[in-house]
mmCIF file of C-alpha atoms in Angstrom:
data_model
loop_
_atom_site.group_PDB
_atom_site.id
_atom_site.type_symbol
_atom_site.label_atom_id
_atom_site.label_comp_id
_atom_site.label_asym_id
_atom_site.label_seq_id
_atom_site.Cartn_x
_atom_site.Cartn_y
_atom_site.Cartn_z
ATOM 1 C CA MET A 1 33.186 48.884 -72.438
ATOM 2 C CA PHE A 2 34.349 49.434 -68.890
ATOM 3 C CA GLY A 3 34.988 53.042 -69.383
ATOM 4 C CA ILE A 4 32.008 54.413 -71.348
ATOM 5 C CA ASP A 5 29.939 52.744 -68.373
ATOM 6 C CA ILE A 6 31.368 54.832 -65.954
ATOM 7 C CA THR A 7 31.008 57.897 -68.570
ATOM 8 C CA ILE A 8 27.562 56.870 -68.393
ATOM 9 C CA LEU A 9 26.928 56.457 -64.942
ATOM 10 C CA ALA A 10 28.831 59.924 -63.887
ATOM 11 C CA LEU A 11 26.224 61.828 -66.617
ATOM 12 C CA ALA A 12 23.236 60.364 -64.863
ATOM 13 C CA VAL A 13 24.845 61.653 -61.770
ATOM 14 C CA LEU A 14 25.154 64.918 -62.739
ATOM 15 C CA VAL A 15 21.930 64.967 -63.943
ATOM 16 C CA ALA A 16 20.081 63.661 -61.136
ATOM 17 C CA VAL A 17 22.304 65.596 -59.200
ATOM 18 C CA SER A 18 21.295 68.923 -61.424
ATOM 19 C CA ALA A 19 17.684 67.950 -61.458
ATOM 20 C CA ALA A 20 17.581 68.082 -57.384
ATOM 21 C CA ALA A 21 19.511 71.287 -57.581
ATOM 22 C CA LEU A 22 16.728 72.533 -59.769
ATOM 23 C CA ALA A 23 14.113 71.344 -58.011
ATOM 24 C CA TYR A 24 15.156 72.689 -54.672
ATOM 25 C CA GLY A 25 15.922 75.988 -56.086
ATOM 26 C CA LEU A 26 12.516 75.836 -57.926
ATOM 27 C CA LEU A 27 10.697 74.768 -54.491
ATOM 28 C CA PHE A 28 13.013 76.707 -52.150
ATOM 29 C CA SER A 29 10.953 79.244 -50.947
ATOM 30 C CA ARG A 30 7.712 77.241 -50.565
ATOM 31 C CA ILE A 31 9.620 74.886 -48.014
ATOM 32 C CA GLU A 32 10.818 78.292 -46.399
ATOM 33 C CA SER A 33 7.493 79.691 -46.048
ATOM 34 C CA GLU A 34 5.847 76.301 -44.789
ATOM 35 C CA LYS A 35 8.779 75.976 -42.431
ATOM 36 C CA LYS A 36 7.997 79.471 -41.036
ATOM 37 C CA ALA A 37 4.490 78.840 -41.306
ATOM 38 C CA GLU A 38 5.169 75.583 -38.762
ATOM 39 C CA GLY A 39 7.421 77.594 -36.657
ATOM 40 C CA ARG A 40 4.563 80.043 -35.997
ATOM 41 C CA VAL A 41 2.033 77.297 -35.161
ATOM 42 C CA ARG A 42 4.442 76.021 -32.955
ATOM 43 C CA LYS A 43 5.060 79.026 -30.964
ATOM 44 C CA ILE A 44 1.473 79.635 -30.920
ATOM 45 C CA SER A 45 0.973 76.283 -29.671
ATOM 46 C CA ALA A 46 3.269 76.890 -26.779
ATOM 47 C CA ALA A 47 2.380 80.073 -26.272
ATOM 48 C CA GLU A 48 -0.761 78.803 -25.844
ATOM 49 C CA THR A 49 0.542 75.966 -23.735
ATOM 50 C CA ASP A 50 2.309 78.535 -21.803
ATOM 51 C CA ARG A 51 -0.884 80.406 -20.802
ATOM 52 C CA ALA A 52 -2.853 77.790 -20.108
ATOM 53 C CA LYS A 53 -0.125 76.427 -17.559
ATOM 54 C CA ILE A 54 0.317 80.304 -16.284
ATOM 55 C CA LYS A 55 -3.338 80.472 -15.711
ATOM 56 C CA ALA A 56 -3.663 77.071 -14.204
ATOM 57 C CA ALA A 57 0.030 78.320 -11.721
ATOM 58 C CA ARG A 58 -2.083 81.635 -11.072
ATOM 59 C CA ASP A 59 -5.221 79.767 -10.006
ATOM 60 C CA ARG A 60 -3.356 76.956 -7.744
ATOM 61 C CA VAL A 61 -1.698 79.869 -5.586
ATOM 62 C CA SER A 62 -4.943 82.287 -5.921
ATOM 63 C CA GLU A 63 -6.738 78.726 -4.229
ATOM 64 C CA LEU A 64 -3.690 78.413 -1.692
ATOM 65 C CA SER A 65 -3.674 81.965 -0.748
ATOM 66 C CA LYS A 66 -7.410 81.617 -0.315
ATOM 67 C CA ARG A 67 -6.710 78.567 1.799
ATOM 68 C CA ARG A 68 -3.877 80.325 3.712
ATOM 69 C CA LYS A 69 -6.028 83.074 4.609
ATOM 70 C CA SER A 70 -9.124 80.594 5.821
ATOM 71 C CA VAL A 71 -6.588 78.972 7.859
ATOM 72 C CA GLN A 72 -4.887 82.064 9.324
ATOM 73 C CA ASP A 73 -8.759 83.058 9.810
ATOM 74 C CA SER A 74 -9.738 80.042 11.922
ATOM 75 C CA LEU A 75 -6.412 80.501 13.375
ATOM 76 C CA LYS A 76 -7.047 83.545 15.124
ATOM 77 C CA GLU A 77 -10.745 82.278 16.249
ATOM 78 C CA LEU A 78 -8.875 79.939 17.635
ATOM 79 C CA GLU A 79 -6.424 81.430 19.656
ATOM 80 C CA LYS A 80 -9.646 84.370 20.540
ATOM 81 C CA LYS A 81 -11.286 81.311 22.050
ATOM 82 C CA GLN A 82 -8.047 80.691 23.846
ATOM 83 C CA LEU A 83 -7.752 83.293 25.156
ATOM 84 C CA GLU A 84 -11.318 84.290 26.500
ATOM 85 C CA ARG A 85 -11.072 80.994 27.960
ATOM 86 C CA SER A 86 -7.377 81.897 29.570
ATOM 87 C CA ALA A 87 -8.733 84.631 30.674
ATOM 88 C CA LYS A 88 -11.742 83.194 33.137
ATOM 89 C CA ALA A 89 -10.642 81.746 36.475
ATOM 90 C CA THR A 90 -9.765 78.384 37.485
ATOM 91 C CA PRO A 91 -11.365 75.214 36.406
ATOM 92 C CA SER A 92 -14.599 75.721 38.578
ATOM 93 C CA MET A 93 -14.450 72.413 41.114
ATOM 94 C CA LYS A 94 -17.571 70.844 39.082
ATOM 95 C CA MET A 95 -15.302 71.173 35.999
ATOM 96 C CA ARG A 96 -12.245 69.468 38.149
ATOM 97 C CA LEU A 97 -14.501 66.208 39.225
ATOM 98 C CA THR A 98 -15.154 65.861 35.545
ATOM 99 C CA GLN A 99 -11.341 65.777 34.582
ATOM 100 C CA ALA A 100 -11.093 63.733 37.777
ATOM 101 C CA ASN A 101 -13.863 61.432 36.643
ATOM 102 C CA LEU A 102 -15.049 61.608 39.889
ATOM 103 C CA PRO A 103 -18.910 60.452 40.199
ATOM 104 C CA ILE A 104 -19.994 63.066 43.108
ATOM 105 C CA THR A 105 -21.094 66.087 42.817
ATOM 106 C CA VAL A 106 -19.617 69.330 44.505
ATOM 107 C CA GLY A 107 -21.663 69.547 47.585
ATOM 108 C CA ARG A 108 -20.522 66.095 48.896
ATOM 109 C CA PHE A 109 -17.230 66.805 48.124
ATOM 110 C CA TYR A 110 -17.410 69.679 50.266
ATOM 111 C CA VAL A 111 -19.309 67.689 52.673
ATOM 112 C CA PHE A 112 -16.089 65.259 52.575
ATOM 113 C CA SER A 113 -13.741 67.793 52.699
ATOM 114 C CA GLY A 114 -15.756 68.821 56.185
ATOM 115 C CA ILE A 115 -15.571 65.571 57.726
ATOM 116 C CA PHE A 116 -12.386 65.272 56.967
ATOM 117 C CA GLY A 117 -11.097 68.415 58.195
ATOM 118 C CA GLY A 118 -13.021 67.968 61.482
ATOM 119 C CA PHE A 119 -11.363 64.679 61.724
ATOM 120 C CA ALA A 120 -7.896 65.927 61.382
ATOM 121 C CA PHE A 121 -8.412 68.367 64.079
ATOM 122 C CA LEU A 122 -9.812 65.415 66.687
ATOM 123 C CA VAL A 123 -6.646 63.911 66.007
ATOM 124 C CA ALA A 124 -4.549 66.631 65.791
ATOM 125 C CA LEU A 125 -6.221 67.473 70.278
ATOM 126 C CA ILE A 126 -6.091 63.868 70.898
ATOM 127 C CA LEU A 127 -2.269 63.896 69.950
ATOM 128 C CA GLY A 128 -1.728 66.716 72.546
ATOM 129 C CA PHE A 129 -1.864 69.725 70.443
ATOM 130 C CA GLY A 130 -2.691 73.164 70.767
ATOM 131 C CA ALA A 131 -6.403 74.077 70.130
ATOM 132 C CA LEU A 132 -5.086 76.854 67.701
ATOM 133 C CA ILE A 133 -2.486 74.069 65.808
ATOM 134 C CA SER A 134 -5.335 72.072 66.056
ATOM 135 C CA ALA A 135 -7.718 73.977 63.962
ATOM 136 C CA GLY A 136 -4.742 75.082 61.809
ATOM 137 C CA VAL A 137 -4.099 71.375 60.836
ATOM 138 C CA GLY A 138 -8.034 70.747 60.450
ATOM 139 C CA VAL A 139 -8.231 73.845 57.857
ATOM 140 C CA ILE A 140 -5.216 72.799 56.136
ATOM 141 C CA LEU A 141 -5.775 69.439 56.101
ATOM 142 C CA GLY A 142 -9.689 69.807 54.606
ATOM 143 C CA LEU A 143 -9.278 72.648 52.400
ATOM 144 C CA GLY A 144 -5.717 71.025 50.809
ATOM 145 C CA LEU A 145 -5.706 67.503 51.083
ATOM 146 C CA PRO A 146 -8.957 66.883 49.313
ATOM 147 C CA ARG A 147 -7.891 69.917 46.220
ATOM 148 C CA TRP A 148 -4.913 67.969 45.983
ATOM 149 C CA LEU A 149 -5.985 64.476 45.648
ATOM 150 C CA VAL A 150 -8.335 65.669 43.047
ATOM 151 C CA GLY A 151 -5.481 67.573 41.090
ATOM 152 C CA PHE A 152 -3.194 64.153 41.224
ATOM 153 C CA LEU A 153 -6.725 62.116 40.170
ATOM 154 C CA ILE A 154 -6.333 64.449 37.236
ATOM 155 C CA LYS A 155 -2.791 64.551 35.928
ATOM 156 C CA ARG A 156 -2.679 60.458 36.441
ATOM 157 C CA ARG A 157 -6.411 60.613 34.052
ATOM 158 C CA CYS A 158 -4.371 63.041 31.523
ATOM 159 C CA LYS A 159 -0.775 61.146 31.710
ATOM 160 C CA LYS A 160 -3.378 58.159 30.895
ATOM 161 C CA PHE A 161 -5.020 59.550 28.243
ATOM 162 C CA LEU A 162 -1.925 60.566 26.379
ATOM 163 C CA ASN A 163 -0.443 57.210 26.970
ATOM 164 C CA GLU A 164 -3.775 56.139 24.291
ATOM 165 C CA PHE A 165 -4.224 59.381 22.688
ATOM 166 C CA PRO A 166 -1.507 58.564 19.546
ATOM 167 C CA ASN A 167 -2.948 54.717 19.363
ATOM 168 C CA ALA A 168 -6.707 55.840 18.880
ATOM 169 C CA LEU A 169 -5.431 58.583 16.107
ATOM 170 C CA GLU A 170 -3.796 55.767 14.382
ATOM 171 C CA VAL A 171 -7.042 53.997 13.919
ATOM 172 C CA MET A 172 -8.559 57.542 13.015
ATOM 173 C CA ILE A 173 -6.269 57.448 10.207
ATOM 174 C CA ARG A 174 -6.352 53.817 9.290
ATOM 175 C CA SER A 175 -10.636 54.083 9.313
ATOM 176 C CA ILE A 176 -10.279 57.584 7.272
ATOM 177 C CA LYS A 177 -7.921 56.112 4.581
ATOM 178 C CA SER A 178 -10.069 53.235 4.130
ATOM 179 C CA GLY A 179 -13.068 55.142 3.325
ATOM 180 C CA LEU A 180 -15.097 56.126 6.278
ATOM 181 C CA PRO A 181 -16.062 59.539 7.276
ATOM 182 C CA LEU A 182 -15.150 61.316 10.153
ATOM 183 C CA ASN A 183 -18.113 60.891 12.702
ATOM 184 C CA ASP A 184 -17.542 57.442 12.010
ATOM 185 C CA ALA A 185 -14.255 56.720 12.836
ATOM 186 C CA LEU A 186 -14.823 58.975 16.271
ATOM 187 C CA ARG A 187 -17.672 56.048 16.973
ATOM 188 C CA LEU A 188 -15.084 53.239 16.275
ATOM 189 C CA ILE A 189 -12.749 54.411 19.221
ATOM 190 C CA ALA A 190 -15.846 55.267 21.465
ATOM 191 C CA SER A 191 -17.371 51.695 20.973
ATOM 192 C CA ASP A 192 -13.593 49.643 20.614
ATOM 193 C CA GLY A 193 -10.975 52.277 22.672
ATOM 194 C CA GLN A 194 -9.102 52.347 25.662
ATOM 195 C CA GLU A 195 -10.141 53.919 28.993
ATOM 196 C CA PRO A 196 -10.276 56.673 29.436
ATOM 197 C CA VAL A 197 -9.716 57.712 25.357
ATOM 198 C CA LYS A 198 -13.050 55.718 25.142
ATOM 199 C CA THR A 199 -15.369 57.487 27.161
ATOM 200 C CA GLU A 200 -13.651 61.094 26.006
ATOM 201 C CA PHE A 201 -14.937 60.215 22.427
ATOM 202 C CA ARG A 202 -18.106 58.720 23.894
ATOM 203 C CA ARG A 203 -18.988 62.009 24.939
ATOM 204 C CA VAL A 204 -17.544 63.406 21.411
ATOM 205 C CA VAL A 205 -20.658 61.444 20.062
ATOM 206 C CA GLU A 206 -22.881 62.253 22.443
ATOM 207 C CA SER A 207 -22.531 65.805 22.127
ATOM 208 C CA GLN A 208 -23.244 65.503 18.538
ATOM 209 C CA GLN A 209 -26.248 63.508 18.978
ATOM 210 C CA VAL A 210 -27.836 66.756 21.119
ATOM 211 C CA GLY A 211 -27.080 68.732 18.243
ATOM 212 C CA LEU A 212 -23.138 70.293 18.585
ATOM 213 C CA SER A 213 -20.883 69.813 15.057
ATOM 214 C CA VAL A 214 -17.738 68.128 15.060
ATOM 215 C CA THR A 215 -15.222 71.136 15.796
ATOM 216 C CA GLU A 216 -17.919 72.087 18.959
ATOM 217 C CA ALA A 217 -17.792 68.377 20.361
ATOM 218 C CA CYS A 218 -13.781 67.973 19.917
ATOM 219 C CA ALA A 219 -13.197 71.394 21.461
ATOM 220 C CA ARG A 220 -15.646 70.662 24.097
ATOM 221 C CA MET A 221 -13.084 67.657 25.138
ATOM 222 C CA VAL A 222 -10.127 70.614 26.474
ATOM 223 C CA ASN A 223 -12.307 70.882 29.035
ATOM 224 C CA SER A 224 -12.532 67.271 30.540
ATOM 225 C CA VAL A 225 -8.989 66.596 29.426
ATOM 226 C CA PRO A 226 -7.153 69.805 29.762
ATOM 227 C CA THR A 227 -3.797 69.094 27.892
ATOM 228 C CA PRO A 228 -2.258 70.846 25.041
ATOM 229 C CA GLU A 229 -2.409 67.721 22.965
ATOM 230 C CA VAL A 230 -6.293 67.828 23.082
ATOM 231 C CA ASN A 231 -6.377 70.993 22.208
ATOM 232 C CA PHE A 232 -3.940 70.169 19.017
ATOM 233 C CA PHE A 233 -6.366 67.536 18.132
ATOM 234 C CA ALA A 234 -9.471 70.201 18.334
ATOM 235 C CA ILE A 235 -7.175 72.732 16.436
ATOM 236 C CA VAL A 236 -6.740 70.242 13.372
ATOM 237 C CA ILE A 237 -10.034 69.187 13.149
ATOM 238 C CA ALA A 238 -11.280 72.733 12.995
ATOM 239 C CA ILE A 239 -9.276 73.750 10.172
ATOM 240 C CA GLN A 240 -9.999 71.118 8.496
ATOM 241 C CA ALA A 241 -13.657 71.905 8.699
ATOM 242 C CA GLN A 242 -13.482 75.228 7.664
ATOM 243 C CA ALA A 243 -10.475 74.906 5.308
ATOM 244 C CA GLY A 244 -10.511 71.764 3.662
ATOM 245 C CA GLY A 245 -7.707 69.706 3.249
ATOM 246 C CA ASN A 246 -6.042 66.077 3.581
ATOM 247 C CA LEU A 247 -7.546 64.724 7.089
ATOM 248 C CA SER A 248 -5.433 61.043 7.687
ATOM 249 C CA GLU A 249 -2.501 62.993 6.575
ATOM 250 C CA ALA A 250 -2.786 66.422 8.984
ATOM 251 C CA LEU A 251 -3.777 63.538 11.771
ATOM 252 C CA SER A 252 -0.833 61.562 10.893
ATOM 253 C CA ASN A 253 1.389 64.801 11.821
ATOM 254 C CA LEU A 254 -0.160 65.630 14.580
ATOM 255 C CA SER A 255 0.333 61.875 15.759
ATOM 256 C CA ARG A 256 3.952 61.590 15.133
ATOM 257 C CA VAL A 257 4.132 65.003 16.758
ATOM 258 C CA LEU A 258 2.394 63.728 19.842
ATOM 259 C CA ARG A 259 5.207 60.924 19.828
ATOM 260 C CA GLU A 260 7.725 63.418 19.781
ATOM 261 C CA ARG A 261 6.345 64.846 22.671
ATOM 262 C CA LYS A 262 6.116 62.106 24.773
ATOM 263 C CA LYS A 263 9.588 61.070 23.956
ATOM 264 C CA MET A 264 10.723 64.495 24.846
ATOM 265 C CA LYS A 265 8.783 64.256 28.179
ATOM 266 C CA ALA A 266 10.344 60.601 29.142
ATOM 267 C CA LYS A 267 13.832 62.006 27.977
ATOM 268 C CA VAL A 268 13.733 65.168 30.595
ATOM 269 C CA GLY A 269 12.341 62.977 33.271
ATOM 270 C CA ALA A 270 15.022 60.580 32.826
ATOM 271 C CA MET A 271 17.845 63.676 32.831
ATOM 272 C CA SER A 272 16.073 65.536 35.956
ATOM 273 C CA MET A 273 15.463 62.160 38.045
ATOM 274 C CA GLU A 274 18.902 62.845 40.136
ATOM 275 C CA ALA A 275 17.860 66.607 40.659
ATOM 276 C CA LYS A 276 14.001 64.613 42.048
ATOM 277 C CA ALA A 277 15.899 62.034 44.160
ATOM 278 C CA SER A 278 18.418 65.144 45.783
ATOM 279 C CA ALA A 279 15.230 67.246 46.055
ATOM 280 C CA CYS A 280 13.030 63.759 48.357
ATOM 281 C CA ILE A 281 16.362 63.695 50.393
ATOM 282 C CA ILE A 282 16.722 67.264 51.128
ATOM 283 C CA GLY A 283 13.009 67.719 51.938
ATOM 284 C CA ALA A 284 12.296 64.686 53.965
ATOM 285 C CA LEU A 285 16.025 65.148 55.808
ATOM 286 C CA PRO A 286 14.635 67.002 58.375
ATOM 287 C CA PHE A 287 11.506 65.234 59.600
ATOM 288 C CA ILE A 288 14.116 61.998 59.165
ATOM 289 C CA VAL A 289 16.674 64.048 61.587
ATOM 290 C CA SER A 290 13.364 64.402 63.834
ATOM 291 C CA PHE A 291 11.950 61.596 64.493
ATOM 292 C CA LEU A 292 15.565 59.922 64.992
ATOM 293 C CA VAL A 293 16.319 62.628 67.416
ATOM 294 C CA TYR A 294 12.853 61.942 69.470
ATOM 295 C CA THR A 295 13.514 58.179 70.007
ATOM 296 C CA THR A 296 16.805 59.061 71.257
ATOM 297 C CA SER A 297 15.945 61.806 73.214
ATOM 298 C CA PRO A 298 12.248 62.476 73.503
ATOM 299 C CA ALA A 299 12.619 64.781 76.381
ATOM 300 C CA TYR A 300 14.748 67.461 74.187
ATOM 301 C CA MET A 301 12.382 67.416 71.529
ATOM 302 C CA MET A 302 9.581 67.561 73.342
ATOM 303 C CA VAL A 303 10.124 71.198 74.064
ATOM 304 C CA LEU A 304 9.028 72.416 70.723
ATOM 305 C CA PHE A 305 5.456 70.756 71.346
ATOM 306 C CA THR A 306 4.851 71.827 74.760
ATOM 307 C CA ASP A 307 6.393 74.856 74.680
ATOM 308 C CA PRO A 308 4.922 78.186 72.946
ATOM 309 C CA ARG A 309 8.209 79.030 71.315
ATOM 310 C CA GLY A 310 8.350 75.547 70.774
ATOM 311 C CA HIS A 311 5.113 75.931 68.562
ATOM 312 C CA LEU A 312 6.503 79.380 66.555
ATOM 313 C CA ILE A 313 9.793 77.538 65.967
ATOM 314 C CA ILE A 314 7.740 75.049 64.085
ATOM 315 C CA GLY A 315 5.507 76.857 62.492
ATOM 316 C CA ALA A 316 8.369 78.987 60.844
ATOM 317 C CA GLY A 317 10.168 75.966 60.219
ATOM 318 C CA LEU A 318 7.201 74.285 58.304
ATOM 319 C CA ALA A 319 7.053 77.662 56.332
ATOM 320 C CA TRP A 320 10.423 78.019 55.562
ATOM 321 C CA MET A 321 10.377 74.463 54.411
ATOM 322 C CA SER A 322 7.452 74.921 52.018
ATOM 323 C CA ILE A 323 8.884 77.453 50.814
ATOM 324 C CA GLY A 324 11.941 75.513 49.938
ATOM 325 C CA ILE A 325 9.522 72.232 48.641
ATOM 326 C CA TRP A 326 8.066 74.769 46.539
ATOM 327 C CA VAL A 327 11.281 76.151 44.723
ATOM 328 C CA MET A 328 12.871 73.002 44.301
ATOM 329 C CA ARG A 329 9.671 71.551 42.936
ATOM 330 C CA ASN A 330 9.720 74.525 40.110
ATOM 331 C CA MET A 331 13.329 73.855 39.249
ATOM 332 C CA ILE A 332 13.292 69.977 38.364
ATOM 333 C CA ASN A 333 9.379 70.251 37.062
ATOM 334 C CA PHE A 334 9.713 71.354 32.776
ATOM 335 C CA ASP A 335 7.002 71.865 30.752
ATOM 336 C CA ILE A 336 7.228 70.238 27.326
#
């Protein structure tokens, strides 16, 4: 009975295998045709997808090339404007007074310079110098010292501006990321910023109110704060206005660059401090020695002030000292 069951089972299996083989043989061509059709459909779909991807990639490349060309044109235009600006003479006294944030007119500045020069001339005459030397002292101090003071105030104001400028950019970045437009971000700095950044951004907002665009108003900021950092800011705003892009990311990169420049300046200043101290000592040494000799032997030193040949020696010595100080200053000052 067990053998019969195995025989029947084997026959059933053979019949099933034979039927399956016969069905596969009859349906093989149809199955193969369907597989080939599915393969062709997949290839066509993949080709269409590839075409779409290629077209999208070409569109992106075309858009990037157009944007790159627009950025290049903007940079060329800005470079041309900078060359035209640099080709002009040095800034006028009116512009320098604006950069120093001095609330006086050019006429008053020259009046004060003349009064100071006359006062220096009278002091030199009272101290016993000759009329010629006193006149030279008056002219030098009347023309040179006020201008030097204006330059000193400009540098101090620019330094203070650069210390606060990255923080103002961070506020602008957060404002733009939160959804505020650029004009509102500028007004926010103009109302809540720190001086002198607050004053400069207020001028930008006021320039917009009289009809200037944001790009033109930011470009005019370089006139009152003549620094490369402000020029970078104006270029970023101009490129974003003409070529588009993520303004918050561009300003974030600019803020990072400004902070790195500040760190580099501090590092260079620390490394050159020894040279600056040596230059100050060398420059002050002749005057210190002359004062000490005068306190111990006044008659020995007064010959330089009473004898015409002494006047010539003093003039030549001051000229050579000025040249030496100028050379040392250029050796220890670095532009970053």
